[in-house]
Amino acid sequence: MPIYIHNTLTNRKEEFVPQVEGKVRIYSCGLTVQGYAHIGHIRGAVLFDVIRRFFRKKGYEVIYVQNFTDIDDKIIAKAKHEGVSPASLAEYYISAYLQDEEEMGIMQADYNPRATHHIKEIIEVVEALIRKGCAYVVDGDVYFSVASFPSYGKLSKRSLDEMMIGARVEVDERKRDPRDFALWKSAKEGEPYWESPWGKGRPGWHIECSVMSIKYLGVPLDIHAGGQDLIFPHHENEIAQSEAFTGQTFARYWLHWAPVNLKGEKMAKSTGNVFIVREALKQFSPQALRLYLLSSHYRSPIDFDGEKVEEMERALERAREAEEKVDIALKGTADYSERIVELPDFGVYREQFYSALEDDFNTPRAIASYFSLVSEVGRVIDDFLPKPPTSVLLPLWSAKKLIQELKWVLGIEERRGGKEGRGIEGFVELLIKVRDKLRKQKLYELADEIRSGLGTLGIVLEDHPGGTIWRMGK
RNA sequence: GGCGGCGUAGCCAAGAGGUAAGGCAGCGGUCUGCAAAACCGUUAUACCCCGGUUCGAUUCCGGGCGCCGCCUCCA
C-alpha cells in the first residue's frame, strides 16, 4: 500500500514516492548542543525512530542523518560562562544526548555530522553562493541575499512584503535587505574562529544543515524534518541556500512535528520551561514515555502530563500480562483432546497497524490496533489457559510473533528491567516452586512471606490457574 | 496585524458525509486461601456555538467564541 505524508511545502497529504526506488533518505534537524535534551527534542527522535522501523518493515533501505549544530552564539556564551572551550561543551552535550537516545531505545542514526567538522565544505558552498551573486560580503560577514531567490517564503507561506513588516528587530544597516541572513559571521575578540577567504569567523546558523544534508544524502533528498518552530526561518533559509547553490529541488517532503508544551506553554530552552529527558527517565520507563509521545499524532501539540505517562505505564503492564499468558499457554501442557477451538484472525490487527502508519504515520491509530490485538489475545486465552488445546498452539504462536513485531516497530520492547540478563531467573523460579509446595500444604503464612519478600526486592508474583508467573515490578 | 493549527465521553486521544477507535479512571461482577492481575458488564444517546449545502454533518462551506504555535534564538 502507498504511504502518505503530510508535506509542509504543499500543506497536504501526498503519496510518498522516494527519489530512488526502495531507498529513503532522511535528514532530521538535530539540536544546537548547549544543554540537555528535553521531552520536546526527544519527541521528534522517537517519531523518526518509529518511522525508520516502519520503513524497514516495509522493505525500504533507510539512510537517516541527524546533525549536531555544535557552534553558535549561545554555545560560545555558555562555554565562556563555564570557563570551558565551546568544543568541549558541545561534545559533552552531544554524548549526553546520544546517551538519552539510547536509553529511550532510539536506533542510532547512520550519520551524526557536526557543523565544526564541515567548515571546509561550508566555505566552499558560501564561496559558490557569492560567485552566483546570491551572497555578498560585508566586513568579514557574508550574507545570503533573499532578493536573489524569488521563491523565498514558499515553505512558511510568507510573502516578502509580510516579512518586511515583520522585520522589526534591530535592523543591521549593513545588510542590503533586512531579511538577509548570515552565512558566515566574523569572529569578535576572544571568540573561536576558523580561517576563511573573508577573514576569521564561523558559519552562520542554517548553512551547516544545507551542506551536511547535501553531502550525506545528495539532492533532492526525500524527507527533511524538524520541529514546527524550525519552519521559519531555519528551513526556509536552508531551501534558499541549497536551491540557489544546486539549482535543484532541495528536499521533496518536509515533515514537521508539533511542540511539547509544559503547563500550557511551549517547552523551550530560552524560557527555562523545560523537562529534560534524563529527569523524565528517573520517573518513567522509556517504553511508557515513548508510547505517551506517540499517542498523539505528531502534528498535534502535546501538553506534557506525567499522570498520562503513568497511565501508559499501566496500559503496558496489561499488555505484558497478555503476553505472559501466551507464554504460559505455549510452555504448558497441551490438552491433546480433539477439541477444536477457532481463534479470531489476529492478522487484521497487523493490517490495521500498518495502514495507520501508512497514513501520515498515524501512531495513535497504530497503538490502538496494538492494544486491540493484545486485548483480544488476552481475552480468548482466558478460556483455556490451564491446558490449551493443540488446535490453538500454532495460531497462538503466530499471535505472539505478531505482538513482538508491533512492539518492535513502536520500539517498546523491554530492554532494561526485564527478566533477562539479571541471572536471577533460576532463583526466583526455585522460590516459586518451594512456595507452590507450601501452598499445597496450605502453609499460607510462609507462602505469603515469600511473595511479599520478593515484592520488596521488586519481583511481583501472580498466581494463575496455570501456575505462578513473575515479573519485575517498579 | 500576518501565517498555520486546534476545540470529540470524567481525563488523554483517533476518526469517516450515514449517528464515533484506543488508553486511563470510576462503579458492579467472575476468578482466587488471600493478594495481585486478568476477564465481563457499566459510566457512553461524547463531537464549542450559530447559519448554509445535503435525503442526511460531528465530519464540507461561511461566521462567531475560546485555546495554541510561528512571525526573534528555539525540536
PDB file of N, CA and C in Angstrom, chain A residues 87-124:
ATOM      1  N   ALA A  87      34.073  23.846  22.173  1.00  0.00           N
ATOM      2  CA  ALA A  87      34.116  22.497  21.602  1.00  0.00           C
ATOM      3  C   ALA A  87      33.863  21.433  22.661  1.00  0.00           C
ATOM      4  N   SER A  88      34.475  21.591  23.825  1.00  0.00           N
ATOM      5  CA  SER A  88      34.287  20.550  24.834  1.00  0.00           C
ATOM      6  C   SER A  88      32.885  20.628  25.432  1.00  0.00           C
ATOM      7  N   LEU A  89      32.344  21.831  25.504  1.00  0.00           N
ATOM      8  CA  LEU A  89      30.963  21.951  25.973  1.00  0.00           C
ATOM      9  C   LEU A  89      30.013  21.222  25.024  1.00  0.00           C
ATOM     10  N   ALA A  90      30.209  21.462  23.739  1.00  0.00           N
ATOM     11  CA  ALA A  90      29.358  20.824  22.728  1.00  0.00           C
ATOM     12  C   ALA A  90      29.512  19.304  22.787  1.00  0.00           C
ATOM     13  N   GLU A  91      30.737  18.845  22.880  1.00  0.00           N
ATOM     14  CA  GLU A  91      30.970  17.396  22.927  1.00  0.00           C
ATOM     15  C   GLU A  91      30.273  16.772  24.134  1.00  0.00           C
ATOM     16  N   TYR A  92      30.330  17.471  25.233  1.00  0.00           N
ATOM     17  CA  TYR A  92      29.691  16.951  26.443  1.00  0.00           C
ATOM     18  C   TYR A  92      28.195  16.742  26.220  1.00  0.00           C
ATOM     19  N   TYR A  93      27.537  17.760  25.663  1.00  0.00           N
ATOM     20  CA  TYR A  93      26.093  17.644  25.471  1.00  0.00           C
ATOM     21  C   TYR A  93      25.729  16.690  24.336  1.00  0.00           C
ATOM     22  N   ILE A  94      26.645  16.537  23.399  1.00  0.00           N
ATOM     23  CA  ILE A  94      26.385  15.551  22.342  1.00  0.00           C
ATOM     24  C   ILE A  94      26.363  14.150  22.946  1.00  0.00           C
ATOM     25  N   SER A  95      27.364  13.853  23.771  1.00  0.00           N
ATOM     26  CA  SER A  95      27.375  12.488  24.309  1.00  0.00           C
ATOM     27  C   SER A  95      26.219  12.280  25.290  1.00  0.00           C
ATOM     28  N   ALA A  96      25.842  13.344  25.992  1.00  0.00           N
ATOM     29  CA  ALA A  96      24.683  13.221  26.878  1.00  0.00           C
ATOM     30  C   ALA A  96      23.428  12.929  26.059  1.00  0.00           C
ATOM     31  N   TYR A  97      23.321  13.600  24.938  1.00  0.00           N
ATOM     32  CA  TYR A  97      22.142  13.389  24.094  1.00  0.00           C
ATOM     33  C   TYR A  97      22.114  11.968  23.528  1.00  0.00           C
ATOM     34  N   LEU A  98      23.255  11.525  23.058  1.00  0.00           N
ATOM     35  CA  LEU A  98      23.291  10.171  22.486  1.00  0.00           C
ATOM     36  C   LEU A  98      22.943   9.127  23.545  1.00  0.00           C
ATOM     37  N   GLN A  99      23.365   9.420  24.753  1.00  0.00           N
ATOM     38  CA  GLN A  99      23.028   8.527  25.867  1.00  0.00           C
ATOM     39  C   GLN A  99      21.513   8.520  26.113  1.00  0.00           C
ATOM     40  N   ASP A 100      20.913   9.705  26.088  1.00  0.00           N
ATOM     41  CA  ASP A 100      19.453   9.807  26.251  1.00  0.00           C
ATOM     42  C   ASP A 100      18.740   8.996  25.171  1.00  0.00           C
ATOM     43  N   GLU A 101      19.220   9.140  23.954  1.00  0.00           N
ATOM     44  CA  GLU A 101      18.590   8.409  22.856  1.00  0.00           C
ATOM     45  C   GLU A 101      18.677   6.912  23.092  1.00  0.00           C
ATOM     46  N   GLU A 102      19.835   6.480  23.532  1.00  0.00           N
ATOM     47  CA  GLU A 102      19.998   5.043  23.750  1.00  0.00           C
ATOM     48  C   GLU A 102      19.045   4.565  24.842  1.00  0.00           C
ATOM     49  N   GLU A 103      18.950   5.320  25.909  1.00  0.00           N
ATOM     50  CA  GLU A 103      18.033   4.972  26.993  1.00  0.00           C
ATOM     51  C   GLU A 103      16.594   4.889  26.494  1.00  0.00           C
ATOM     52  N   MET A 104      16.297   5.766  25.561  1.00  0.00           N
ATOM     53  CA  MET A 104      14.936   5.800  25.023  1.00  0.00           C
ATOM     54  C   MET A 104      14.709   4.725  23.970  1.00  0.00           C
ATOM     55  N   GLY A 105      15.715   3.942  23.717  1.00  0.00           N
ATOM     56  CA  GLY A 105      15.558   2.855  22.750  1.00  0.00           C
ATOM     57  C   GLY A 105      15.551   3.335  21.308  1.00  0.00           C
ATOM     58  N   ILE A 106      16.170   4.478  21.068  1.00  0.00           N
ATOM     59  CA  ILE A 106      16.191   5.030  19.721  1.00  0.00           C
ATOM     60  C   ILE A 106      17.404   4.492  18.967  1.00  0.00           C
ATOM     61  N   MET A 107      17.154   3.975  17.788  1.00  0.00           N
ATOM     62  CA  MET A 107      18.248   3.419  16.994  1.00  0.00           C
ATOM     63  C   MET A 107      19.219   4.527  16.592  1.00  0.00           C
ATOM     64  N   GLN A 108      20.470   4.166  16.509  1.00  0.00           N
ATOM     65  CA  GLN A 108      21.457   5.170  16.128  1.00  0.00           C
ATOM     66  C   GLN A 108      21.202   5.670  14.714  1.00  0.00           C
ATOM     67  N   ALA A 109      21.544   6.924  14.488  1.00  0.00           N
ATOM     68  CA  ALA A 109      21.449   7.473  13.137  1.00  0.00           C
ATOM     69  C   ALA A 109      22.592   6.891  12.305  1.00  0.00           C
ATOM     70  N   ASP A 110      22.431   6.932  11.001  1.00  0.00           N
ATOM     71  CA  ASP A 110      23.534   6.460  10.155  1.00  0.00           C
ATOM     72  C   ASP A 110      24.674   7.462  10.191  1.00  0.00           C
ATOM     73  N   TYR A 111      24.316   8.730  10.278  1.00  0.00           N
ATOM     74  CA  TYR A 111      25.343   9.772  10.406  1.00  0.00           C
ATOM     75  C   TYR A 111      24.883  10.814  11.414  1.00  0.00           C
ATOM     76  N   ASN A 112      25.796  11.264  12.244  1.00  0.00           N
ATOM     77  CA  ASN A 112      25.543  12.381  13.153  1.00  0.00           C
ATOM     78  C   ASN A 112      26.578  13.470  12.886  1.00  0.00           C
ATOM     79  N   PRO A 113      26.493  14.110  11.741  1.00  0.00           N
ATOM     80  CA  PRO A 113      27.533  15.076  11.383  1.00  0.00           C
ATOM     81  C   PRO A 113      27.473  16.329  12.252  1.00  0.00           C
ATOM     82  N   ARG A 114      28.636  16.918  12.452  1.00  0.00           N
ATOM     83  CA  ARG A 114      28.722  18.145  13.243  1.00  0.00           C
ATOM     84  C   ARG A 114      29.159  19.305  12.369  1.00  0.00           C
ATOM     85  N   ALA A 115      28.620  20.443  12.659  1.00  0.00           N
ATOM     86  CA  ALA A 115      28.947  21.630  11.871  1.00  0.00           C
ATOM     87  C   ALA A 115      30.445  21.880  11.820  1.00  0.00           C
ATOM     88  N   THR A 116      31.111  21.780  12.971  1.00  0.00           N
ATOM     89  CA  THR A 116      32.526  22.153  13.001  1.00  0.00           C
ATOM     90  C   THR A 116      33.420  21.174  12.247  1.00  0.00           C
ATOM     91  N   HIS A 117      32.889  20.021  11.891  1.00  0.00           N
ATOM     92  CA  HIS A 117      33.689  19.067  11.112  1.00  0.00           C
ATOM     93  C   HIS A 117      33.524  19.304   9.611  1.00  0.00           C
ATOM     94  N   HIS A 118      32.750  20.326   9.264  1.00  0.00           N
ATOM     95  CA  HIS A 118      32.478  20.553   7.847  1.00  0.00           C
ATOM     96  C   HIS A 118      32.740  21.999   7.441  1.00  0.00           C
ATOM     97  N   ILE A 119      33.674  22.614   8.118  1.00  0.00           N
ATOM     98  CA  ILE A 119      33.972  24.021   7.835  1.00  0.00           C
ATOM     99  C   ILE A 119      34.446  24.201   6.397  1.00  0.00           C
ATOM    100  N   LYS A 120      35.291  23.285   5.972  1.00  0.00           N
ATOM    101  CA  LYS A 120      35.837  23.399   4.618  1.00  0.00           C
ATOM    102  C   LYS A 120      34.711  23.384   3.574  1.00  0.00           C
ATOM    103  N   GLU A 121      33.818  22.425   3.709  1.00  0.00           N
ATOM    104  CA  GLU A 121      32.706  22.334   2.763  1.00  0.00           C
ATOM    105  C   GLU A 121      31.790  23.553   2.859  1.00  0.00           C
ATOM    106  N   ILE A 122      31.590  24.030   4.074  1.00  0.00           N
ATOM    107  CA  ILE A 122      30.739  25.204   4.249  1.00  0.00           C
ATOM    108  C   ILE A 122      31.328  26.398   3.503  1.00  0.00           C
ATOM    109  N   ILE A 123      32.622  26.582   3.672  1.00  0.00           N
ATOM    110  CA  ILE A 123      33.281  27.700   2.994  1.00  0.00           C
ATOM    111  C   ILE A 123      33.138  27.560   1.480  1.00  0.00           C
ATOM    112  N   GLU A 124      33.279  26.350   0.998  1.00  0.00           N
ATOM    113  CA  GLU A 124      33.137  26.137  -0.448  1.00  0.00           C
ATOM    114  C   GLU A 124      31.755  26.545  -0.947  1.00  0.00           C
TER     115      GLU A 124
END
